[in-house]
CSV table of C-alpha atoms in Angstrom, one decimal:
chain,number,residue,atom,x,y,z
A,1,SER,CA,104.6,104.0,115.7
A,2,GLN,CA,106.8,101.8,113.9
A,3,GLN,CA,106.2,103.5,110.4
A,4,GLY,CA,109.6,103.4,108.0
A,5,GLU,CA,110.3,106.7,107.6
A,6,GLU,CA,112.4,106.8,104.3
A,7,ASP,CA,115.7,109.2,103.3
A,8,PRO,CA,115.8,110.9,100.5
A,9,GLN,CA,111.9,111.9,99.7
A,10,ALA,CA,113.5,112.1,96.4
A,11,LEU,CA,116.7,111.3,94.4
A,12,SER,CA,117.3,112.1,90.9
A,13,ILE,CA,121.0,110.1,89.1
A,14,GLN,CA,122.0,109.3,86.1
A,15,GLU,CA,121.1,106.1,84.6
A,16,GLY,CA,124.3,103.3,84.9
A,17,GLU,CA,124.7,105.0,88.4
A,18,ASN,CA,123.9,102.9,92.2
A,19,ALA,CA,120.9,104.3,93.8
A,20,THR,CA,121.0,103.9,98.0
A,21,MET,CA,117.9,104.7,99.7
A,22,ASN,CA,117.2,104.6,103.3
A,23,CYS,CA,114.6,103.4,105.5
A,24,SER,CA,114.5,103.8,109.8
A,25,TYR,CA,111.9,103.1,111.8
A,26,LYS,CA,110.9,103.0,115.7
A,27,THR,CA,110.0,99.3,117.2
A,28,SER,CA,111.2,95.8,116.9
A,29,ILE,CA,110.0,94.4,113.6
A,30,ASN,CA,109.5,90.7,112.8
A,31,ASN,CA,109.9,91.8,108.9
A,32,LEU,CA,111.1,94.7,106.3
A,33,GLN,CA,109.5,94.8,102.9
A,34,TRP,CA,110.5,96.9,99.7
A,35,TYR,CA,108.0,97.7,97.1
A,36,ARG,CA,108.3,99.7,94.2
A,37,GLN,CA,105.0,101.8,92.4
A,38,ASN,CA,105.3,102.7,89.2
A,39,SER,CA,103.8,106.1,88.4
A,40,GLY,CA,99.8,105.5,88.8
A,41,ARG,CA,100.3,102.1,89.3
A,42,GLY,CA,99.8,99.5,91.9
A,43,LEU,CA,102.8,98.6,94.1
A,44,VAL,CA,105.2,95.3,93.5
A,45,HIS,CA,106.8,93.6,95.9
A,46,LEU,CA,110.6,93.7,95.9
A,47,ILE,CA,112.3,91.7,98.4
A,48,LEU,CA,111.5,91.1,102.4
A,49,ILE,CA,114.0,90.8,104.6
A,50,ARG,CA,113.4,89.1,108.3
A,51,SER,CA,115.0,90.6,111.5
A,52,ASN,CA,117.5,87.5,112.1
A,53,GLU,CA,119.0,88.4,108.3
A,54,ARG,CA,121.2,91.1,107.3
A,55,GLU,CA,121.4,91.0,103.8
A,56,LYS,CA,119.4,89.6,101.5
A,57,HIS,CA,120.4,90.4,97.0
A,58,SER,CA,117.9,90.0,94.7
A,59,GLY,CA,119.6,90.1,90.7
A,60,ARG,CA,120.5,94.0,90.4
A,61,LEU,CA,118.8,94.3,94.3
A,62,ARG,CA,120.9,94.7,97.4
A,63,VAL,CA,119.0,94.7,101.0
A,64,THR,CA,120.7,95.4,104.1
A,65,LEU,CA,119.0,95.5,107.8
A,66,ASP,CA,120.4,96.5,111.1
A,67,THR,CA,118.2,96.1,113.9
A,68,SER,CA,120.4,97.8,116.2
A,69,LYS,CA,120.1,100.9,114.3
A,70,LYS,CA,116.6,100.1,113.1
A,71,SER,CA,117.6,100.7,109.9
A,72,SER,CA,117.3,99.2,106.3
A,73,SER,CA,118.9,100.8,103.0
A,74,LEU,CA,118.0,100.1,99.3
A,75,LEU,CA,120.8,99.4,96.8
A,76,ILE,CA,119.6,99.2,93.1
A,77,THR,CA,123.1,98.8,90.8
A,78,ALA,CA,123.8,99.9,87.7
A,79,SER,CA,120.8,102.1,87.3
A,80,ARG,CA,118.2,102.1,84.0
A,81,ALA,CA,115.4,104.3,83.2
A,82,ALA,CA,113.1,101.4,84.1
A,83,ASP,CA,114.2,101.5,87.5
A,84,THR,CA,112.3,105.4,87.6
A,85,ALA,CA,109.8,105.0,90.6
A,86,SER,CA,109.0,105.2,93.8
A,87,TYR,CA,110.4,103.1,96.3
A,88,PHE,CA,108.9,102.2,99.7
A,89,CYS,CA,109.4,100.4,103.1
A,90,ALA,CA,106.8,98.5,105.3
A,91,THR,CA,107.4,97.5,108.3
A,92,ALA,CA,105.2,94.5,110.8
A,93,LYS,CA,105.4,93.8,114.3
A,94,GLY,CA,105.1,90.2,114.9
A,95,ALA,CA,101.7,89.0,113.1
A,96,GLN,CA,100.3,92.2,112.9
A,97,LYS,CA,99.8,94.6,109.7
A,98,LEU,CA,102.0,96.5,107.4
A,99,VAL,CA,102.7,100.1,108.0
A,100,PHE,CA,104.0,101.9,104.6
A,101,GLY,CA,106.8,104.8,104.6
A,102,GLN,CA,106.4,108.1,102.8
A,103,GLY,CA,108.3,106.4,99.5
A,104,THR,CA,111.3,107.7,97.8
A,105,ARG,CA,110.8,109.2,94.2
A,106,LEU,CA,113.8,108.2,92.5
A,107,THR,CA,114.4,109.4,88.8
A,108,ILE,CA,117.2,107.9,86.3
A,109,ASN,CA,118.5,110.3,83.8
A,110,PRO,CA,119.9,108.9,80.4
B,1,ASP,CA,96.7,84.8,84.7
B,2,GLY,CA,96.6,85.0,88.0
B,3,GLY,CA,96.5,88.6,90.3
B,4,ILE,CA,94.4,90.8,91.8
B,5,THR,CA,92.1,93.1,89.3
B,6,GLN,CA,90.3,96.6,90.0
B,7,SER,CA,87.3,98.3,88.7
B,8,PRO,CA,87.2,100.9,87.5
B,9,LYS,CA,90.4,102.2,86.9
B,10,TYR,CA,88.8,106.0,87.4
B,11,LEU,CA,85.4,107.1,89.1
B,12,PHE,CA,83.7,109.9,89.8
B,13,ARG,CA,81.6,110.8,92.6
B,14,LYS,CA,78.8,113.6,92.9
B,15,GLU,CA,77.9,115.0,96.3
B,16,GLY,CA,76.5,112.8,98.6
B,17,GLN,CA,77.3,109.8,96.5
B,18,ASN,CA,77.6,106.1,97.9
B,19,VAL,CA,80.2,104.6,95.1
B,20,THR,CA,81.5,101.3,95.8
B,21,LEU,CA,84.9,99.9,94.2
B,22,SER,CA,85.4,97.2,93.4
B,23,CYS,CA,88.7,93.9,94.1
B,24,GLU,CA,89.1,90.5,92.9
B,25,GLN,CA,91.7,88.3,93.4
B,26,ASN,CA,92.0,84.8,91.6
B,27,LEU,CA,95.2,84.1,94.1
B,28,ASN,CA,93.5,81.7,96.4
B,29,HIS,CA,94.7,84.4,99.1
B,30,ASP,CA,92.7,84.5,102.8
B,31,ALA,CA,93.9,88.0,103.2
B,32,MET,CA,92.6,91.2,101.4
B,33,TYR,CA,93.3,94.8,101.8
B,34,TRP,CA,92.3,98.3,100.8
B,35,TYR,CA,94.5,101.2,101.3
B,36,ARG,CA,94.2,105.1,100.3
B,37,GLN,CA,97.1,106.9,98.9
B,38,ASP,CA,96.9,110.4,98.6
B,39,PRO,CA,99.5,112.5,96.1
B,40,GLY,CA,103.1,111.8,97.5
B,41,GLN,CA,102.3,109.9,100.8
B,42,GLY,CA,102.3,106.6,101.6
B,43,LEU,CA,99.8,104.0,102.3
B,44,ARG,CA,97.2,104.1,105.2
B,45,LEU,CA,95.3,101.0,105.6
B,46,ILE,CA,90.9,101.7,105.6
B,47,TYR,CA,89.7,98.3,106.4
B,48,TYR,CA,91.4,94.5,105.8
B,49,SER,CA,89.7,90.8,105.8
B,50,GLN,CA,91.3,88.2,107.2
B,51,ILE,CA,88.9,85.7,105.8
B,52,VAL,CA,85.5,85.6,104.5
B,53,ASN,CA,82.6,87.4,106.7
B,54,ASP,CA,84.9,89.3,108.4
B,55,PHE,CA,87.0,91.9,108.4
B,56,GLN,CA,88.4,95.0,111.0
B,57,LYS,CA,88.8,98.6,110.7
B,58,GLY,CA,92.4,99.8,110.0
B,59,ASP,CA,93.9,103.3,110.8
B,60,ILE,CA,91.0,105.6,108.5
B,61,ALA,CA,87.9,103.6,108.4
B,62,GLU,CA,85.5,106.3,108.6
B,63,GLY,CA,83.1,106.8,105.8
B,64,TYR,CA,84.1,103.7,104.1
B,65,SER,CA,82.4,100.4,104.2
B,66,VAL,CA,83.5,96.8,103.0
B,67,SER,CA,82.0,93.1,102.6
B,68,ARG,CA,83.4,89.5,102.6
B,69,GLU,CA,80.8,87.5,101.0
B,70,LYS,CA,83.0,85.5,99.4
B,71,LYS,CA,87.0,84.5,99.3
B,72,GLU,CA,87.9,86.1,95.9
B,73,SER,CA,86.2,89.7,96.4
B,74,PHE,CA,86.2,92.5,98.9
B,75,PRO,CA,84.7,95.6,97.5
B,76,LEU,CA,84.8,98.9,99.2
B,77,THR,CA,82.5,101.4,99.4
B,78,VAL,CA,83.1,105.4,99.7
B,79,THR,CA,79.8,106.8,101.1
B,80,SER,CA,78.6,110.2,101.4
B,81,ALA,CA,80.0,110.3,105.3
B,82,GLN,CA,83.7,110.6,103.8
B,83,LYS,CA,84.2,114.3,103.3
B,84,ASN,CA,87.5,114.1,101.2
B,85,PRO,CA,87.1,111.1,99.0
B,86,THR,CA,89.9,112.4,96.2
B,87,ALA,CA,92.3,109.5,96.7
B,88,PHE,CA,94.3,106.9,94.5
B,89,TYR,CA,92.6,103.6,96.0
B,90,LEU,CA,94.6,100.4,96.3
B,91,CYS,CA,93.6,97.0,97.0
B,92,ALA,CA,95.9,94.1,98.1
B,93,SER,CA,95.9,90.0,98.9
B,94,SER,CA,98.2,88.2,100.9
B,95,ILE,CA,98.3,84.8,101.7
B,96,GLY,CA,96.9,84.8,105.2
B,97,GLY,CA,97.2,82.0,107.9
B,98,ALA,CA,100.4,84.0,109.4
B,99,GLY,CA,99.2,86.8,110.8
B,100,LEU,CA,99.3,89.9,108.1
B,101,SER,CA,102.5,90.8,108.2
B,102,GLU,CA,103.3,88.4,104.5
B,103,THR,CA,104.0,89.8,101.1
B,104,GLN,CA,101.5,91.7,99.5
B,105,TYR,CA,100.3,91.3,96.5
B,106,PHE,CA,98.8,94.7,95.0
B,107,GLY,CA,96.1,95.4,91.9
B,108,PRO,CA,96.6,98.4,89.9
B,109,GLY,CA,94.7,100.9,91.8
B,110,THR,CA,91.3,102.9,91.2
B,111,ARG,CA,91.3,107.0,91.1
B,112,LEU,CA,88.2,108.3,92.3
B,113,LEU,CA,87.1,112.3,91.7
B,114,VAL,CA,85.0,114.2,93.2
B,115,LEU,CA,82.7,116.1,90.5
């Protein structure tokens, strides 16, 4: 299975701290995507990183991809209460459908 | 306002009843998807469609059916054959045309509960 697995399953930090979540997968991929889901809502796309890219930034988000280790990390800097959500990685092999991981539940404490 | 809408927000099903969840998009996307999410879990693909009048089974299609008669609409029917339908159902779409690995845009979801 090429399913991504997020680590940790849950993360609780203080507002202002950085949050790092990891995603590991098993087979070669075309791209890896990160999504956010607020409680009881739909998913929102954050970043897509292709297999030939190593790092991408979007605002306070930084995503890295290490294809040799088959892993990716999502860093959220200077966290805010509004960042409280579940974060999912999704992997795609070639043109095949996305496969979502189980998610990391992030809680930002005031 | 461009986006994906799902209705209803909550749906209650009685034993032996078929229910239909609505999904509409005005993004002019070719591909549409239905996912099921159980509490604390990731998303599992039920059905997907890459073009009008065509759709394929995902990983957990048993007990579900879909249609794609219009580009904008991809309704999901939860049939009585689905014995454990209680879940959060998410519809998504993507541009399509280059496979299924592009960015997906999600609706707000429908929560299905069994009476």
